[in-house]
CSV table of C-alpha atoms in Angstrom, one decimal:
chain,number,residue,atom,x,y,z
A,27,UNK,CA,0.0,0.0,0.0
A,28,UNK,CA,1.1,3.6,0.3
A,29,UNK,CA,4.2,4.1,2.4
A,30,UNK,CA,4.0,4.9,6.0
A,31,UNK,CA,4.3,8.6,5.4
A,32,UNK,CA,1.0,8.7,3.8
A,33,UNK,CA,-1.5,7.0,6.2
A,34,UNK,CA,-5.0,7.1,4.9
A,35,UNK,CA,-7.7,9.3,6.5
A,36,UNK,CA,-9.5,8.3,9.6
A,37,UNK,CA,-13.2,7.6,8.8
A,38,UNK,CA,-15.5,8.8,11.7
A,39,UNK,CA,-19.1,7.7,11.8
A,40,UNK,CA,-21.2,10.0,14.0
A,41,UNK,CA,-24.2,8.4,15.6
A,42,UNK,CA,-24.5,5.5,13.0
A,43,UNK,CA,-27.8,3.9,13.4
A,44,UNK,CA,-27.4,0.4,11.7
A,45,UNK,CA,-24.8,-2.1,12.4
A,46,UNK,CA,-25.0,-3.2,8.8
A,47,UNK,CA,-24.0,0.2,7.6
A,48,UNK,CA,-20.9,0.2,9.9
A,49,UNK,CA,-19.9,-3.1,8.5
A,50,UNK,CA,-20.4,-2.0,5.1
A,51,UNK,CA,-18.5,1.1,5.6
A,52,UNK,CA,-15.6,-1.0,7.0
A,53,UNK,CA,-15.7,-3.2,3.9
A,54,UNK,CA,-15.7,-0.2,1.7
A,55,UNK,CA,-12.7,1.2,3.5
A,56,UNK,CA,-10.6,-1.9,3.4
A,57,UNK,CA,-11.0,-2.3,-0.3
A,58,UNK,CA,-9.1,0.8,-0.5
A,59,UNK,CA,-6.5,0.3,2.2
A,60,UNK,CA,-8.2,2.4,4.9
A,61,UNK,CA,-8.3,0.9,8.3
A,62,UNK,CA,-8.8,3.6,11.0
A,63,UNK,CA,-12.5,3.6,11.7
A,64,UNK,CA,-14.0,5.6,14.7
A,65,UNK,CA,-17.5,5.7,15.9
A,66,UNK,CA,-19.2,8.3,17.9
A,67,UNK,CA,-22.1,7.2,20.0
A,68,UNK,CA,-23.3,4.3,17.9
A,69,UNK,CA,-26.9,3.8,18.4
A,70,UNK,CA,-26.8,0.0,19.0
A,71,UNK,CA,-24.7,-1.9,21.4
A,72,UNK,CA,-21.0,-2.2,20.5
A,73,UNK,CA,-19.3,-4.6,19.6
A,74,UNK,CA,-22.1,-5.4,17.1
A,75,UNK,CA,-22.5,-8.6,15.3
A,76,UNK,CA,-24.5,-7.2,12.4
A,77,UNK,CA,-21.6,-4.9,11.8
A,78,UNK,CA,-19.2,-7.9,11.8
A,79,UNK,CA,-21.4,-9.9,9.4
A,80,UNK,CA,-21.8,-7.1,7.0
A,81,UNK,CA,-18.0,-6.4,7.0
A,82,UNK,CA,-17.8,-9.6,5.0
A,83,UNK,CA,-14.1,-10.3,5.6
A,84,UNK,CA,-13.2,-6.7,6.7
A,85,UNK,CA,-13.9,-7.6,10.4
A,86,UNK,CA,-10.4,-6.5,11.3
A,87,UNK,CA,-11.5,-2.9,10.7
A,88,UNK,CA,-14.7,-3.3,12.6
A,89,UNK,CA,-12.9,-5.1,15.6
A,90,UNK,CA,-10.3,-2.3,15.6
A,91,UNK,CA,-12.8,0.5,15.6
A,92,UNK,CA,-12.6,2.9,18.4
A,93,UNK,CA,-15.8,4.2,20.1
A,94,UNK,CA,-16.0,7.8,21.5
A,95,UNK,CA,-18.7,9.6,23.4
A,96,UNK,CA,-18.1,12.9,21.6
A,97,UNK,CA,-17.0,14.0,18.1
A,98,UNK,CA,-14.5,16.3,19.7
A,99,UNK,CA,-12.7,13.3,21.3
A,100,UNK,CA,-12.9,11.4,18.0
A,101,UNK,CA,-11.1,14.1,16.1
A,102,UNK,CA,-8.8,15.4,18.8
A,103,UNK,CA,-5.6,14.1,17.2
A,104,UNK,CA,-6.3,15.2,13.7
A,105,UNK,CA,-5.0,18.2,11.9
A,106,UNK,CA,-7.5,18.2,9.0
A,107,UNK,CA,-11.1,17.3,9.3
A,108,UNK,CA,-13.7,17.2,6.5
A,109,UNK,CA,-17.4,16.9,7.1
A,110,UNK,CA,-19.2,15.0,4.4
A,111,UNK,CA,-22.5,16.7,3.7
A,112,UNK,CA,-25.3,16.3,1.2
A,113,UNK,CA,-27.1,19.5,1.6
A,114,UNK,CA,-25.7,22.9,1.4
A,115,UNK,CA,-25.3,24.3,4.9
A,116,UNK,CA,-25.8,28.0,5.7
A,117,UNK,CA,-22.2,28.4,6.6
A,118,UNK,CA,-19.3,30.2,5.2
A,119,UNK,CA,-17.1,27.2,4.5
A,120,UNK,CA,-15.1,25.7,1.7
A,121,UNK,CA,-16.8,22.8,-0.1
A,122,UNK,CA,-14.7,20.3,-2.1
A,123,UNK,CA,-15.4,17.3,-4.2
A,124,UNK,CA,-14.0,13.8,-3.2
A,125,UNK,CA,-11.4,14.1,-5.8
A,126,UNK,CA,-10.1,17.3,-4.6
A,127,UNK,CA,-10.3,16.1,-0.9
A,128,UNK,CA,-8.2,13.2,-1.8
A,129,UNK,CA,-5.6,15.1,-3.7
A,130,UNK,CA,-5.3,17.5,-0.8
A,131,UNK,CA,-5.2,14.8,1.9
A,132,UNK,CA,-2.4,13.0,0.0
A,133,UNK,CA,-0.4,16.2,0.4
A,134,UNK,CA,-1.3,16.8,4.0
A,135,UNK,CA,-0.6,13.2,4.9
A,136,UNK,CA,2.8,13.4,3.3
A,137,UNK,CA,3.5,16.4,5.4
A,138,UNK,CA,2.6,14.5,8.5
A,139,UNK,CA,-0.8,16.0,9.1
A,140,UNK,CA,-3.5,13.4,10.1
A,141,UNK,CA,-6.8,13.7,8.2
A,142,UNK,CA,-10.3,12.5,9.0
A,143,UNK,CA,-13.7,12.7,7.5
A,144,UNK,CA,-16.9,12.9,9.5
A,145,UNK,CA,-20.1,11.1,8.2
A,146,UNK,CA,-23.4,11.7,9.9
A,147,UNK,CA,-26.3,9.3,10.7
A,148,UNK,CA,-28.2,7.7,8.0
A,149,UNK,CA,-31.3,10.1,7.9
A,150,UNK,CA,-30.3,13.4,9.5
A,151,UNK,CA,-26.7,13.8,8.4
A,152,UNK,CA,-24.2,15.6,10.6
A,153,UNK,CA,-25.6,18.2,12.9
A,154,UNK,CA,-24.2,21.8,12.7
A,155,UNK,CA,-22.1,21.4,15.8
A,156,UNK,CA,-20.2,18.5,14.3
A,157,UNK,CA,-19.8,20.4,11.1
A,158,UNK,CA,-18.3,23.2,13.0
A,159,UNK,CA,-15.5,20.9,14.1
A,160,UNK,CA,-14.5,20.5,10.5
A,161,UNK,CA,-12.4,22.9,8.5
A,162,UNK,CA,-13.8,21.9,5.2
A,163,UNK,CA,-16.9,20.4,3.8
A,164,UNK,CA,-16.9,17.4,1.4
A,165,UNK,CA,-19.8,16.8,-1.0
A,166,UNK,CA,-20.2,14.2,-3.7
A,167,UNK,CA,-21.5,15.7,-7.0
A,168,UNK,CA,-24.8,13.7,-7.7
A,169,UNK,CA,-27.7,13.8,-10.0
A,170,UNK,CA,-29.7,16.8,-8.9
A,171,UNK,CA,-32.9,14.8,-9.6
A,172,UNK,CA,-31.9,12.0,-7.4
A,173,UNK,CA,-29.5,12.4,-4.6
A,174,UNK,CA,-29.5,9.5,-2.2
A,175,UNK,CA,-26.3,7.9,-1.1
A,176,UNK,CA,-26.1,5.9,1.9
A,177,UNK,CA,-23.1,6.1,4.4
A,178,UNK,CA,-21.3,3.0,3.1
A,179,UNK,CA,-21.5,4.4,-0.5
A,180,UNK,CA,-20.2,7.8,0.5
A,181,UNK,CA,-17.4,6.2,2.4
A,182,UNK,CA,-16.7,3.9,-0.6
A,183,UNK,CA,-16.3,6.8,-3.0
A,184,UNK,CA,-14.2,8.9,-0.8
A,185,UNK,CA,-12.0,5.8,-0.1
A,186,UNK,CA,-11.8,5.0,-3.8
A,187,UNK,CA,-10.6,8.6,-4.7
A,188,UNK,CA,-8.1,8.3,-1.9
A,189,UNK,CA,-6.7,5.1,-3.2
A,190,UNK,CA,-6.7,6.5,-6.8
A,191,UNK,CA,-4.3,9.4,-5.9
A,192,UNK,CA,-1.4,6.9,-5.5
A,193,UNK,CA,-2.5,3.7,-7.3
A,194,UNK,CA,-0.3,2.9,-10.2
A,195,UNK,CA,-2.6,0.8,-12.2
A,196,UNK,CA,-2.3,2.0,-15.8
A,197,UNK,CA,-5.6,3.4,-17.2
A,198,UNK,CA,-5.3,0.8,-20.1
A,199,UNK,CA,-3.3,-2.4,-20.4
A,200,UNK,CA,-3.4,-5.0,-23.1
A,201,UNK,CA,-3.1,-8.3,-21.3
A,202,UNK,CA,-0.8,-10.6,-23.2
A,203,UNK,CA,-2.4,-13.9,-22.0
A,204,UNK,CA,-0.3,-17.1,-22.1
A,205,UNK,CA,1.5,-16.5,-25.4
A,206,UNK,CA,2.6,-13.5,-27.3
A,207,UNK,CA,1.7,-12.5,-30.9
A,208,UNK,CA,2.2,-14.9,-33.8
A,209,UNK,CA,5.3,-14.8,-35.8
A,210,UNK,CA,5.0,-12.4,-38.8
A,211,UNK,CA,5.8,-15.2,-41.3
A,212,UNK,CA,2.9,-17.3,-39.9
A,213,UNK,CA,0.6,-14.4,-40.1
A,214,UNK,CA,1.4,-13.6,-43.7
A,215,UNK,CA,0.9,-17.2,-44.5
A,216,UNK,CA,-2.5,-16.9,-43.1
A,217,UNK,CA,-3.3,-13.9,-45.1
A,218,UNK,CA,-2.2,-15.7,-48.2
A,219,UNK,CA,-4.1,-18.7,-47.5
A,220,UNK,CA,-7.2,-16.7,-46.8
A,221,UNK,CA,-6.8,-14.6,-49.9
A,222,UNK,CA,-6.1,-17.4,-52.4
A,223,UNK,CA,-9.3,-19.2,-51.1
A,224,UNK,CA,-11.3,-16.0,-51.4
A,225,UNK,CA,-10.1,-15.6,-55.0
A,226,UNK,CA,-11.0,-19.1,-55.7
A,227,UNK,CA,-14.5,-18.5,-54.1
A,228,UNK,CA,-15.1,-15.4,-56.1
A,229,UNK,CA,-15.1,-13.1,-53.1
A,230,UNK,CA,-12.2,-10.9,-54.1
A,231,UNK,CA,-13.9,-9.6,-57.3
A,232,UNK,CA,-13.7,-7.6,-59.4
A,233,UNK,CA,-9.8,-7.7,-59.6
A,234,UNK,CA,-9.4,-3.9,-59.5
A,235,UNK,CA,-11.0,-3.8,-56.1
A,236,UNK,CA,-9.0,-6.7,-54.7
A,237,UNK,CA,-5.9,-4.8,-53.4
A,238,UNK,CA,-8.1,-2.6,-51.2
A,239,UNK,CA,-10.2,-5.4,-50.0
A,240,UNK,CA,-7.1,-7.4,-49.2
A,241,UNK,CA,-5.5,-4.5,-47.2
A,242,UNK,CA,-8.8,-4.1,-45.3
A,243,UNK,CA,-9.0,-7.8,-44.4
A,244,UNK,CA,-5.3,-7.8,-43.3
A,245,UNK,CA,-5.8,-4.7,-41.1
A,246,UNK,CA,-8.8,-6.2,-39.6
A,247,UNK,CA,-7.0,-9.4,-38.8
A,248,UNK,CA,-4.1,-7.3,-37.4
A,249,UNK,CA,-6.5,-5.8,-34.9
A,250,UNK,CA,-7.1,-9.1,-33.5
A,251,UNK,CA,-3.5,-9.3,-32.3
A,252,UNK,CA,-3.5,-13.1,-33.1
A,253,UNK,CA,-1.3,-15.6,-31.3
A,254,UNK,CA,0.5,-18.6,-32.9
A,255,UNK,CA,-2.4,-20.7,-31.8
A,256,UNK,CA,-5.1,-18.5,-33.2
A,257,UNK,CA,-3.3,-18.3,-36.5
A,258,UNK,CA,-3.3,-22.1,-36.7
A,259,UNK,CA,-6.9,-22.2,-35.6
A,260,UNK,CA,-8.0,-19.7,-38.3
A,261,UNK,CA,-6.1,-21.7,-40.9
A,262,UNK,CA,-8.1,-24.7,-39.8
A,263,UNK,CA,-11.3,-22.6,-39.9
A,264,UNK,CA,-10.6,-21.7,-43.5
A,265,UNK,CA,-9.8,-25.3,-44.3
A,266,UNK,CA,-13.0,-26.5,-42.7
A,267,UNK,CA,-15.1,-24.0,-44.7
A,268,UNK,CA,-13.3,-24.6,-48.0
A,269,UNK,CA,-13.3,-28.3,-47.9
A,270,UNK,CA,-17.1,-28.3,-47.9
A,271,UNK,CA,-17.1,-26.0,-50.8
A,272,UNK,CA,-14.5,-27.8,-52.8
A,273,UNK,CA,-16.1,-31.2,-52.4
B,7,UNK,CA,-28.2,15.9,-17.0
B,8,UNK,CA,-25.9,15.4,-19.9
B,9,UNK,CA,-27.5,16.2,-23.2
B,10,UNK,CA,-29.4,13.6,-25.3
B,11,UNK,CA,-26.3,13.0,-27.4
B,12,UNK,CA,-24.4,11.4,-24.7
B,13,UNK,CA,-26.7,8.8,-23.1
B,14,UNK,CA,-25.2,6.9,-20.3
B,15,UNK,CA,-23.9,3.3,-20.5
B,16,UNK,CA,-26.4,0.5,-20.1
B,17,UNK,CA,-25.9,-1.5,-16.9
B,18,UNK,CA,-26.4,-5.3,-17.5
B,19,UNK,CA,-26.5,-7.6,-14.4
B,20,UNK,CA,-25.9,-11.2,-15.4
B,21,UNK,CA,-27.7,-13.7,-13.2
B,22,UNK,CA,-27.9,-11.5,-10.2
B,23,UNK,CA,-28.8,-13.7,-7.2
B,24,UNK,CA,-30.2,-11.2,-4.7
B,25,UNK,CA,-33.1,-8.7,-5.2
B,26,UNK,CA,-31.5,-6.3,-2.7
B,27,UNK,CA,-28.4,-6.1,-4.8
B,28,UNK,CA,-30.5,-5.3,-7.9
B,29,UNK,CA,-32.2,-2.6,-5.9
B,30,UNK,CA,-29.0,-1.2,-4.7
B,31,UNK,CA,-27.5,-1.3,-8.1
B,32,UNK,CA,-30.5,0.7,-9.3
B,33,UNK,CA,-30.0,3.2,-6.5
B,34,UNK,CA,-26.4,3.5,-7.4
B,35,UNK,CA,-27.2,4.2,-11.0
B,36,UNK,CA,-29.8,6.9,-10.5
B,37,UNK,CA,-27.6,8.9,-8.2
B,38,UNK,CA,-25.4,9.4,-11.2
B,39,UNK,CA,-28.1,9.8,-13.9
B,40,UNK,CA,-28.0,6.2,-15.3
B,41,UNK,CA,-31.4,4.8,-15.9
B,42,UNK,CA,-31.0,1.8,-18.4
B,43,UNK,CA,-30.8,-1.4,-16.3
B,44,UNK,CA,-30.9,-4.9,-17.9
B,45,UNK,CA,-31.1,-8.3,-16.2
B,46,UNK,CA,-30.1,-11.5,-17.7
B,47,UNK,CA,-31.8,-14.5,-16.0
B,48,UNK,CA,-32.2,-13.0,-12.5
B,49,UNK,CA,-32.2,-15.9,-10.0
B,50,UNK,CA,-35.5,-14.9,-8.3
B,51,UNK,CA,-38.8,-14.1,-9.6
B,52,UNK,CA,-39.2,-10.8,-11.4
B,53,UNK,CA,-40.7,-8.2,-10.7
B,54,UNK,CA,-39.2,-8.5,-7.2
B,55,UNK,CA,-40.4,-6.6,-4.2
B,56,UNK,CA,-36.9,-6.8,-2.4
B,57,UNK,CA,-35.3,-5.0,-5.4
B,58,UNK,CA,-37.8,-2.3,-5.2
B,59,UNK,CA,-37.4,-1.9,-1.4
B,60,UNK,CA,-33.7,-1.7,-1.8
B,61,UNK,CA,-33.9,0.8,-4.6
B,62,UNK,CA,-35.0,3.2,-1.9
B,63,UNK,CA,-36.5,5.8,-4.2
B,64,UNK,CA,-34.9,4.6,-7.5
B,65,UNK,CA,-37.9,2.3,-8.1
B,66,UNK,CA,-38.3,3.8,-11.6
B,67,UNK,CA,-35.1,2.3,-12.7
B,68,UNK,CA,-36.0,-1.1,-11.3
B,69,UNK,CA,-39.5,-1.0,-12.8
B,70,UNK,CA,-38.1,-0.1,-16.2
B,71,UNK,CA,-35.5,-2.8,-16.0
B,72,UNK,CA,-35.7,-5.2,-18.9
B,73,UNK,CA,-35.1,-8.8,-18.4
B,74,UNK,CA,-33.5,-11.2,-21.0
B,75,UNK,CA,-32.9,-14.9,-21.3
B,76,UNK,CA,-29.3,-14.5,-22.7
B,77,UNK,CA,-26.5,-12.1,-22.6
B,78,UNK,CA,-26.4,-11.9,-26.4
B,79,UNK,CA,-29.9,-10.5,-26.5
B,80,UNK,CA,-29.1,-8.0,-23.7
B,81,UNK,CA,-26.2,-6.5,-25.5
B,82,UNK,CA,-27.6,-6.9,-29.1
B,83,UNK,CA,-28.1,-3.2,-29.6
B,84,UNK,CA,-24.8,-2.0,-28.1
B,85,UNK,CA,-21.6,-1.1,-30.0
B,86,UNK,CA,-19.3,-1.0,-27.0
B,87,UNK,CA,-19.4,-3.6,-24.3
B,88,UNK,CA,-17.3,-3.7,-21.1
B,89,UNK,CA,-17.0,-6.7,-18.9
B,90,UNK,CA,-16.4,-5.9,-15.3
B,91,UNK,CA,-14.1,-8.4,-13.7
B,92,UNK,CA,-12.1,-8.7,-10.5
B,93,UNK,CA,-9.7,-11.4,-11.4
B,94,UNK,CA,-7.3,-11.4,-14.4
B,95,UNK,CA,-8.7,-13.6,-17.0
B,96,UNK,CA,-6.3,-15.7,-19.1
B,97,UNK,CA,-7.5,-13.9,-22.2
B,98,UNK,CA,-5.7,-11.5,-24.6
B,99,UNK,CA,-7.9,-8.4,-23.9
B,100,UNK,CA,-7.6,-4.9,-23.1
B,101,UNK,CA,-8.3,-4.0,-19.4
B,102,UNK,CA,-9.2,-0.5,-18.3
B,103,UNK,CA,-9.8,1.4,-15.1
B,104,UNK,CA,-13.3,2.8,-14.4
B,105,UNK,CA,-12.0,6.3,-15.0
B,106,UNK,CA,-10.5,5.4,-18.4
B,107,UNK,CA,-13.8,3.5,-19.3
B,108,UNK,CA,-15.8,6.5,-18.4
B,109,UNK,CA,-13.6,8.9,-20.5
B,110,UNK,CA,-13.8,6.6,-23.4
B,111,UNK,CA,-17.5,6.0,-23.0
B,112,UNK,CA,-18.2,9.8,-23.1
B,113,UNK,CA,-16.5,9.9,-26.6
B,114,UNK,CA,-18.2,6.9,-27.8
B,115,UNK,CA,-21.6,8.1,-26.7
B,116,UNK,CA,-21.1,11.4,-28.1
B,117,UNK,CA,-20.4,9.6,-31.5
B,118,UNK,CA,-23.7,7.8,-31.3
B,119,UNK,CA,-22.3,4.5,-30.0
B,120,UNK,CA,-24.3,2.8,-27.3
B,121,UNK,CA,-22.2,1.5,-24.5
B,122,UNK,CA,-22.9,-1.2,-21.9
B,123,UNK,CA,-21.1,-2.8,-19.0
B,124,UNK,CA,-21.6,-6.4,-17.9
B,125,UNK,CA,-21.6,-7.3,-14.2
B,126,UNK,CA,-21.6,-10.9,-13.1
B,127,UNK,CA,-23.3,-12.8,-10.2
B,128,UNK,CA,-22.2,-12.0,-6.7
B,129,UNK,CA,-20.0,-14.9,-6.0
B,130,UNK,CA,-18.8,-16.3,-9.3
B,131,UNK,CA,-18.5,-13.2,-11.5
B,132,UNK,CA,-19.0,-13.3,-15.2
B,133,UNK,CA,-18.5,-16.6,-16.9
B,134,UNK,CA,-16.0,-16.7,-19.8
B,135,UNK,CA,-18.7,-16.9,-22.5
B,136,UNK,CA,-20.1,-13.6,-21.3
B,137,UNK,CA,-16.6,-11.9,-21.3
B,138,UNK,CA,-16.2,-13.1,-24.8
B,139,UNK,CA,-19.2,-10.8,-25.7
B,140,UNK,CA,-17.2,-7.9,-24.5
B,141,UNK,CA,-14.5,-6.0,-26.4
B,142,UNK,CA,-12.9,-4.6,-23.2
B,143,UNK,CA,-12.4,-5.7,-19.5
B,144,UNK,CA,-13.0,-3.2,-16.8
B,145,UNK,CA,-11.4,-3.6,-13.6
B,146,UNK,CA,-11.5,-1.4,-10.3
B,147,UNK,CA,-8.0,-0.9,-8.8
B,148,UNK,CA,-8.3,-2.3,-5.2
B,149,UNK,CA,-6.2,-3.1,-2.1
B,150,UNK,CA,-4.4,-6.2,-3.2
B,151,UNK,CA,-4.6,-7.5,0.3
B,152,UNK,CA,-8.4,-7.0,0.4
B,153,UNK,CA,-10.5,-6.9,-2.7
B,154,UNK,CA,-14.1,-7.6,-2.2
B,155,UNK,CA,-16.6,-5.2,-3.9
B,156,UNK,CA,-20.1,-6.3,-4.3
B,157,UNK,CA,-22.2,-5.7,-7.5
B,158,UNK,CA,-23.8,-2.4,-6.3
B,159,UNK,CA,-20.5,-1.0,-5.1
B,160,UNK,CA,-18.9,-1.8,-8.5
B,161,UNK,CA,-21.8,-0.3,-10.3
B,162,UNK,CA,-21.6,2.8,-8.1
B,163,UNK,CA,-18.0,3.4,-8.9
B,164,UNK,CA,-18.5,3.1,-12.7
B,165,UNK,CA,-21.6,5.3,-12.5
B,166,UNK,CA,-19.7,7.8,-10.4
B,167,UNK,CA,-16.9,8.1,-12.9
B,168,UNK,CA,-19.2,8.4,-15.7
B,169,UNK,CA,-20.9,11.3,-14.0
B,170,UNK,CA,-17.7,12.9,-13.2
B,171,UNK,CA,-16.6,13.1,-16.9
B,172,UNK,CA,-19.2,15.7,-17.5
B,173,UNK,CA,-20.1,17.1,-14.1
B,174,UNK,CA,-19.3,20.8,-13.7
B,175,UNK,CA,-19.1,21.0,-9.9
B,176,UNK,CA,-15.8,22.9,-9.3
B,177,UNK,CA,-13.4,20.9,-7.2
B,178,UNK,CA,-13.4,23.6,-4.5
B,179,UNK,CA,-15.9,26.3,-3.7
B,180,UNK,CA,-15.9,28.8,-0.8
B,181,UNK,CA,-19.6,29.1,0.0
B,182,UNK,CA,-20.4,32.8,0.9
B,183,UNK,CA,-23.3,32.1,3.3
B,184,UNK,CA,-25.9,34.6,3.8
B,185,UNK,CA,-23.7,37.7,3.9
B,186,UNK,CA,-20.5,38.7,2.4
B,187,UNK,CA,-17.2,39.8,3.9
B,188,UNK,CA,-17.1,42.6,6.5
B,189,UNK,CA,-16.3,46.1,5.2
B,190,UNK,CA,-12.6,46.7,5.4
B,191,UNK,CA,-13.0,49.7,7.7
B,192,UNK,CA,-14.9,47.6,10.2
B,193,UNK,CA,-12.3,44.8,10.1
B,194,UNK,CA,-9.5,47.4,10.8
B,195,UNK,CA,-11.5,48.8,13.7
B,196,UNK,CA,-11.7,45.3,15.0
B,197,UNK,CA,-7.9,44.9,14.6
B,198,UNK,CA,-7.2,48.2,16.5
B,199,UNK,CA,-9.7,47.4,19.2
B,200,UNK,CA,-8.0,44.0,19.8
B,201,UNK,CA,-4.5,45.4,19.6
B,202,UNK,CA,-5.1,48.3,22.0
B,203,UNK,CA,-6.5,45.8,24.5
B,204,UNK,CA,-3.6,43.5,24.1
B,205,UNK,CA,-1.1,46.4,24.7
B,206,UNK,CA,-3.0,47.2,27.8
B,207,UNK,CA,-3.0,43.6,28.9
B,208,UNK,CA,0.7,43.3,28.5
B,209,UNK,CA,0.4,40.7,25.7
B,210,UNK,CA,2.0,42.7,22.9
B,211,UNK,CA,5.3,42.8,24.6
B,212,UNK,CA,8.2,43.5,24.2
B,213,UNK,CA,7.5,46.5,22.0
B,214,UNK,CA,10.1,45.4,19.4
B,215,UNK,CA,8.2,42.1,18.7
B,216,UNK,CA,4.9,43.9,18.5
B,217,UNK,CA,4.8,44.6,14.8
B,218,UNK,CA,5.4,40.9,13.9
B,219,UNK,CA,2.9,39.7,16.4
B,220,UNK,CA,0.3,42.3,15.2
B,221,UNK,CA,0.8,41.3,11.6
B,222,UNK,CA,0.5,37.6,12.5
B,223,UNK,CA,-2.8,38.2,14.4
B,224,UNK,CA,-4.2,40.3,11.5
B,225,UNK,CA,-3.3,37.5,9.0
B,226,UNK,CA,-4.9,34.9,11.2
B,227,UNK,CA,-8.1,36.9,11.4
B,228,UNK,CA,-8.1,37.5,7.7
B,229,UNK,CA,-8.1,33.8,7.1
B,230,UNK,CA,-11.4,33.5,8.9
B,231,UNK,CA,-12.9,35.6,6.2
B,232,UNK,CA,-15.2,37.4,8.7
B,233,UNK,CA,-18.7,38.8,8.0
B,234,UNK,CA,-20.0,42.1,9.4
B,235,UNK,CA,-21.8,40.2,12.0
B,236,UNK,CA,-18.8,38.2,13.0
B,237,UNK,CA,-16.7,41.3,13.3
B,238,UNK,CA,-19.4,42.7,15.6
B,239,UNK,CA,-19.4,39.5,17.6
B,240,UNK,CA,-15.7,39.5,18.0
B,241,UNK,CA,-15.7,43.1,19.2
B,242,UNK,CA,-18.3,42.0,21.8
B,243,UNK,CA,-16.1,39.0,22.7
B,244,UNK,CA,-13.1,41.3,23.2
B,245,UNK,CA,-15.3,43.7,25.4
B,246,UNK,CA,-16.6,40.6,27.5
B,247,UNK,CA,-13.1,39.5,28.2
B,248,UNK,CA,-11.6,42.9,29.0
B,249,UNK,CA,-14.6,44.1,31.0
B,250,UNK,CA,-14.3,41.2,33.5
B,251,UNK,CA,-10.6,41.8,33.8
B,252,UNK,CA,-10.9,45.7,34.4
B,253,UNK,CA,-13.7,45.3,37.0
């Protein structure tokens, strides 16, 4: 994962109502390398079996979760606190997208500043006193006609953006598979095999159009990035088709 | 939402096992403006009340979902098909991240090409025959030590990236709130009030350090972007603190 100098943000759930949501949030976190979960006055008894069940393999995060009586205590050791909010608050505050928060947090974390994000209870969201403990609001851009993310989904998106800021997966990779491309000579032999059979079958006609058609076919086959085995298979296919015709 | 020339990708769930997951996928979709849901051989009877309940407001997507007997039929009208996959398949195929897929799909869609993404059943994932119907694989970069996204979460991330490619929410916004910044004269009056009380209280001492301390205090207060009301409040605070002391 990321080096020790960029620990991920702490996830703080304030007054979470359902054990299942805590578990799903934990699972969302661990998928993206986040492990520090804090709960402020969870509604149900803690530890909570529903949370462990819903964590579905991420029980380590649930079991290590710390429980606090107040939000102040939960964020006391942090330097940067975001408040996740759906609705615009009547407060003079900066609001950032999850992507911007992730980029900023990566920098803060590298500078040794601990970051955390507050998420409020399922229906009500964070109360204004909790928001006042945060320096910045975080809001996920959503469909204005339908905006209804649950806690675990909001945590997932933030955690995803965090992971993305340092993940090195290339945007696009062509996976080679077991074998590499066919030898060029074999590819050309396939082309010639196909083309001679198409001439015999009256497909490459009239002759003046043949060069263009041949080029198009060759380019099309090139796009398939054929392996040795596939070239042999296609030659067998051609044979299978023409034997019926030539019989 | 995006204009009619860039319809969102179709979401195809192949053999989804749980109605709840279908509902949650629908909810994930609608949060990001996606509405075309297709199901191939859902395990349980359809329509499905659990799906509608879990959709939690996104029932329109569930109710409009089309059901197919085969994946071929479900993707027949599409030009670009992605197969969401967690594990590396032993196939020569291109794999892209959700972000890359979203960027590419925005372009495809604008060119009139319909896109779709296949998601497999909860435990097994897509079978290889379904993957063979796709031109590209889509894989979410995850914590190698713990990779366990459920269908609705995978749909959420893809839908989120799709929405992000055209959403115009600025990464960072300072929300003004009800009133704008205080008039400069009032701010300066606050500074002078504070500074004269601090001199009287022996805080701005020794005199040679006072200019730097004053500047630091002024810059700190500037960062609060105080409103008229807040300036008045702070002057009251200073008065409240100094009146007690002077009694």
